[in-house]
Amino acid sequence: MTQRLACAHVPLFPLAARLRSEPDLRGEAVAIFQGNGNASRAVAATRRARQAGVRPGMSLPQARALVPKLTVRARDEDCERAAQDALLEIAESFSPRIEDAGEGVVYLELDGIYRHFPGDSPEKDLAHALTVTTDKASLPTWVGIASSKLAARVAAELPASPNIVPVGQEAEFLAP
């Protein structure tokens, strides 16, 4: 059997990590910035802030001009490390072989886990279970499954999660 890998990807990881530690900010216009003072740049923003025009790379004054009551937070290494550790713990509950790819990304080797998901579509069932578990930990995750890390990562970064690349179709999937 061909080796299969799952990639769990937390979009806008610095924001997800912060919202996990400060749940009261959910639903607010929030942006995460990196840097000092007016030279700091947005790295992630909530849907409400993005709908108002806040984009990655914007300076703090530019973002505040669009959203005067924007809640601003700096990137927080401790917060992000705790969120990454939680993601890794969840991954380990699904597979004994995982790889920490940093910043909200983890790979899981799927060998041997099919016995835990014996249905008609075990990969889809696994991806769903992984998504539900990470959501409960306040880490909304997209999942991609493929026979290579690259294909799994690209699949995980597509919004229609889960994305499962059939065995042997990685080249066709990656071609575009």
mmCIF file of C-alpha atoms in Angstrom:
data_model
loop_
_atom_site.group_PDB
_atom_site.id
_atom_site.type_symbol
_atom_site.label_atom_id
_atom_site.label_comp_id
_atom_site.label_asym_id
_atom_site.label_seq_id
_atom_site.Cartn_x
_atom_site.Cartn_y
_atom_site.Cartn_z
ATOM 1 C CA MET A 1 0.000 0.000 0.000
ATOM 2 C CA THR A 2 1.208 3.508 -0.823
ATOM 3 C CA GLN A 3 2.158 5.691 2.127
ATOM 4 C CA ARG A 4 -0.527 8.271 2.832
ATOM 5 C CA LEU A 5 -0.100 11.484 4.773
ATOM 6 C CA ALA A 6 -2.505 13.964 6.238
ATOM 7 C CA CYS A 7 -1.613 17.603 6.667
ATOM 8 C CA ALA A 8 -3.537 19.622 9.231
ATOM 9 C CA HIS A 9 -3.253 23.360 8.594
ATOM 10 C CA VAL A 10 -4.611 26.137 10.817
ATOM 11 C CA PRO A 11 -5.250 29.122 8.525
ATOM 12 C CA LEU A 12 -4.242 32.528 9.926
ATOM 13 C CA PHE A 13 -2.388 30.718 12.707
ATOM 14 C CA PRO A 14 -1.187 33.793 14.675
ATOM 15 C CA LEU A 15 -4.807 34.976 14.833
ATOM 16 C CA ALA A 16 -6.204 31.536 15.686
ATOM 17 C CA ALA A 17 -3.664 31.160 18.486
ATOM 18 C CA ARG A 18 -4.585 34.575 19.908
ATOM 19 C CA LEU A 19 -8.332 33.923 19.688
ATOM 20 C CA ARG A 20 -7.762 30.595 21.429
ATOM 21 C CA SER A 21 -6.149 32.412 24.352
ATOM 22 C CA GLU A 22 -8.561 35.386 24.280
ATOM 23 C CA PRO A 23 -11.954 33.942 23.263
ATOM 24 C CA ASP A 24 -13.720 37.208 24.156
ATOM 25 C CA LEU A 25 -12.255 38.683 20.948
ATOM 26 C CA ARG A 26 -14.254 36.326 18.699
ATOM 27 C CA GLY A 27 -16.657 38.282 16.521
ATOM 28 C CA GLU A 28 -14.676 41.504 16.939
ATOM 29 C CA ALA A 29 -12.606 43.338 14.351
ATOM 30 C CA VAL A 30 -9.163 42.098 15.428
ATOM 31 C CA ALA A 31 -5.797 42.215 13.697
ATOM 32 C CA ILE A 32 -2.492 40.666 14.676
ATOM 33 C CA PHE A 33 0.543 42.856 14.012
ATOM 34 C CA GLN A 34 4.247 42.205 13.929
ATOM 35 C CA GLY A 35 6.828 44.920 14.468
ATOM 36 C CA ASN A 36 7.026 48.114 16.484
ATOM 37 C CA GLY A 37 4.748 51.136 16.554
ATOM 38 C CA ASN A 38 3.543 52.633 13.298
ATOM 39 C CA ALA A 39 6.020 50.481 11.366
ATOM 40 C CA SER A 40 4.290 47.290 12.486
ATOM 41 C CA ARG A 41 2.519 45.272 9.805
ATOM 42 C CA ALA A 42 -0.666 43.210 9.881
ATOM 43 C CA VAL A 43 -0.090 39.469 9.596
ATOM 44 C CA ALA A 44 -3.680 38.263 10.117
ATOM 45 C CA ALA A 45 -7.155 39.663 10.756
ATOM 46 C CA THR A 46 -10.601 38.388 11.651
ATOM 47 C CA ARG A 47 -13.306 38.149 9.002
ATOM 48 C CA ARG A 48 -14.924 41.318 10.353
ATOM 49 C CA ALA A 49 -11.656 43.257 10.004
ATOM 50 C CA ARG A 50 -10.977 41.775 6.537
ATOM 51 C CA GLN A 51 -14.469 42.739 5.370
ATOM 52 C CA ALA A 52 -13.651 46.318 6.403
ATOM 53 C CA GLY A 53 -10.524 46.180 4.227
ATOM 54 C CA VAL A 54 -7.730 45.201 6.643
ATOM 55 C CA ARG A 55 -5.150 43.135 4.725
ATOM 56 C CA PRO A 56 -1.835 41.458 5.591
ATOM 57 C CA GLY A 57 1.067 43.847 5.139
ATOM 58 C CA MET A 58 -0.911 46.950 6.057
ATOM 59 C CA SER A 59 0.657 49.317 8.543
ATOM 60 C CA LEU A 60 -1.116 50.057 11.804
ATOM 61 C CA PRO A 61 -2.136 53.595 10.707
ATOM 62 C CA GLN A 62 -3.573 52.235 7.439
ATOM 63 C CA ALA A 63 -5.625 49.607 9.291
ATOM 64 C CA ARG A 64 -6.849 52.123 11.893
ATOM 65 C CA ALA A 65 -7.910 54.498 9.097
ATOM 66 C CA LEU A 66 -10.241 51.751 7.847
ATOM 67 C CA VAL A 67 -11.371 50.490 11.252
ATOM 68 C CA PRO A 68 -10.911 53.115 13.981
ATOM 69 C CA LYS A 69 -12.050 50.678 16.715
ATOM 70 C CA LEU A 70 -9.833 47.855 15.475
ATOM 71 C CA THR A 71 -8.588 45.654 18.313
ATOM 72 C CA VAL A 72 -4.864 45.247 17.809
ATOM 73 C CA ARG A 73 -2.685 42.522 19.270
ATOM 74 C CA ALA A 74 0.983 41.788 18.753
ATOM 75 C CA ARG A 75 2.162 38.330 17.764
ATOM 76 C CA ASP A 76 2.671 36.315 20.923
ATOM 77 C CA GLU A 77 5.284 33.538 20.823
ATOM 78 C CA ASP A 78 4.026 31.893 24.027
ATOM 79 C CA CYS A 79 0.454 31.903 22.788
ATOM 80 C CA GLU A 80 1.466 30.467 19.418
ATOM 81 C CA ARG A 81 3.691 27.825 21.042
ATOM 82 C CA ALA A 82 0.786 26.711 23.266
ATOM 83 C CA ALA A 83 -1.518 26.489 20.231
ATOM 84 C CA GLN A 84 1.088 24.507 18.262
ATOM 85 C CA ASP A 85 1.580 22.150 21.225
ATOM 86 C CA ALA A 86 -2.190 21.592 21.390
ATOM 87 C CA LEU A 87 -2.266 20.857 17.649
ATOM 88 C CA LEU A 88 0.572 18.338 18.044
ATOM 89 C CA GLU A 89 -1.161 16.614 20.963
ATOM 90 C CA ILE A 90 -4.323 16.256 18.900
ATOM 91 C CA ALA A 91 -2.334 14.864 15.957
ATOM 92 C CA GLU A 92 -0.654 12.333 18.257
ATOM 93 C CA SER A 93 -4.080 11.134 19.355
ATOM 94 C CA PHE A 94 -4.692 10.111 15.726
ATOM 95 C CA SER A 95 -1.280 8.802 14.659
ATOM 96 C CA PRO A 96 1.884 7.788 16.497
ATOM 97 C CA ARG A 97 3.978 9.287 13.683
ATOM 98 C CA ILE A 98 3.640 13.016 13.285
ATOM 99 C CA GLU A 99 5.879 15.832 12.123
ATOM 100 C CA ASP A 100 5.757 19.349 13.510
ATOM 101 C CA ALA A 101 6.000 21.674 10.497
ATOM 102 C CA GLY A 102 5.548 24.812 12.646
ATOM 103 C CA GLU A 103 3.137 27.739 12.514
ATOM 104 C CA GLY A 104 -0.094 25.743 12.632
ATOM 105 C CA VAL A 105 0.945 22.837 10.421
ATOM 106 C CA VAL A 106 1.400 19.184 11.328
ATOM 107 C CA TYR A 107 1.778 16.062 9.189
ATOM 108 C CA LEU A 108 0.356 12.698 10.223
ATOM 109 C CA GLU A 109 1.412 9.374 8.760
ATOM 110 C CA LEU A 110 -1.739 7.374 8.091
ATOM 111 C CA ASP A 111 -0.271 3.855 8.055
ATOM 112 C CA GLY A 112 -2.262 1.583 10.325
ATOM 113 C CA ILE A 113 -4.987 4.014 11.279
ATOM 114 C CA TYR A 114 -7.502 2.687 8.768
ATOM 115 C CA ARG A 115 -8.566 0.029 11.263
ATOM 116 C CA HIS A 116 -9.899 2.892 13.412
ATOM 117 C CA PHE A 117 -11.960 4.233 10.503
ATOM 118 C CA PRO A 118 -13.326 1.080 8.819
ATOM 119 C CA GLY A 119 -16.099 2.735 6.762
ATOM 120 C CA ASP A 120 -16.352 3.250 3.010
ATOM 121 C CA SER A 121 -14.197 6.391 3.088
ATOM 122 C CA PRO A 122 -11.737 6.062 5.979
ATOM 123 C CA GLU A 123 -9.612 9.043 4.887
ATOM 124 C CA LYS A 124 -12.620 11.336 4.772
ATOM 125 C CA ASP A 125 -13.794 9.995 8.153
ATOM 126 C CA LEU A 126 -10.336 10.614 9.634
ATOM 127 C CA ALA A 127 -10.203 14.142 8.195
ATOM 128 C CA HIS A 128 -13.651 14.898 9.621
ATOM 129 C CA ALA A 129 -12.708 13.534 13.064
ATOM 130 C CA LEU A 130 -9.461 15.525 13.034
ATOM 131 C CA THR A 131 -11.311 18.711 12.075
ATOM 132 C CA VAL A 132 -13.946 18.235 14.784
ATOM 133 C CA THR A 133 -11.275 17.575 17.425
ATOM 134 C CA THR A 134 -9.195 20.622 16.504
ATOM 135 C CA ASP A 135 -12.318 22.806 16.391
ATOM 136 C CA LYS A 136 -13.116 21.743 19.965
ATOM 137 C CA ALA A 137 -9.618 22.943 20.920
ATOM 138 C CA SER A 138 -10.384 26.324 19.277
ATOM 139 C CA LEU A 139 -7.994 25.631 16.396
ATOM 140 C CA PRO A 140 -10.053 25.648 13.182
ATOM 141 C CA THR A 141 -8.154 23.349 10.862
ATOM 142 C CA TRP A 142 -8.191 22.457 7.186
ATOM 143 C CA VAL A 143 -7.036 18.961 6.239
ATOM 144 C CA GLY A 144 -5.425 17.584 3.100
ATOM 145 C CA ILE A 145 -4.556 13.952 2.443
ATOM 146 C CA ALA A 146 -2.204 12.686 -0.264
ATOM 147 C CA SER A 147 0.761 10.404 -0.913
ATOM 148 C CA SER A 148 3.329 13.223 -0.628
ATOM 149 C CA LYS A 149 3.908 16.053 1.834
ATOM 150 C CA LEU A 150 3.718 18.686 -0.874
ATOM 151 C CA ALA A 151 0.394 17.481 -2.239
ATOM 152 C CA ALA A 152 -1.036 17.058 1.272
ATOM 153 C CA ARG A 153 0.078 20.580 2.241
ATOM 154 C CA VAL A 154 -1.346 22.178 -0.911
ATOM 155 C CA ALA A 155 -4.602 20.240 -0.406
ATOM 156 C CA ALA A 156 -4.767 21.400 3.225
ATOM 157 C CA GLU A 157 -4.404 25.030 2.187
ATOM 158 C CA LEU A 158 -7.485 24.874 -0.057
ATOM 159 C CA PRO A 159 -10.640 26.093 1.648
ATOM 160 C CA ALA A 160 -12.956 23.219 0.699
ATOM 161 C CA SER A 161 -11.569 21.035 3.489
ATOM 162 C CA PRO A 162 -11.035 18.152 3.605
ATOM 163 C CA ASN A 163 -9.279 17.720 0.286
ATOM 164 C CA ILE A 164 -8.222 14.191 -0.525
ATOM 165 C CA VAL A 165 -5.901 13.580 -3.459
ATOM 166 C CA PRO A 166 -6.461 10.082 -4.854
ATOM 167 C CA VAL A 167 -3.472 7.730 -4.867
ATOM 168 C CA GLY A 168 -1.325 8.295 -7.949
ATOM 169 C CA GLN A 169 -2.964 11.610 -8.882
ATOM 170 C CA GLU A 170 -0.611 13.965 -7.054
ATOM 171 C CA ALA A 171 1.063 15.199 -10.257
ATOM 172 C CA GLU A 172 -2.294 16.037 -11.860
ATOM 173 C CA PHE A 173 -3.443 17.726 -8.641
ATOM 174 C CA LEU A 174 -0.285 19.832 -8.374
ATOM 175 C CA ALA A 175 -0.043 20.682 -12.101
ATOM 176 C CA PRO A 176 -2.213 23.844 -12.007
#
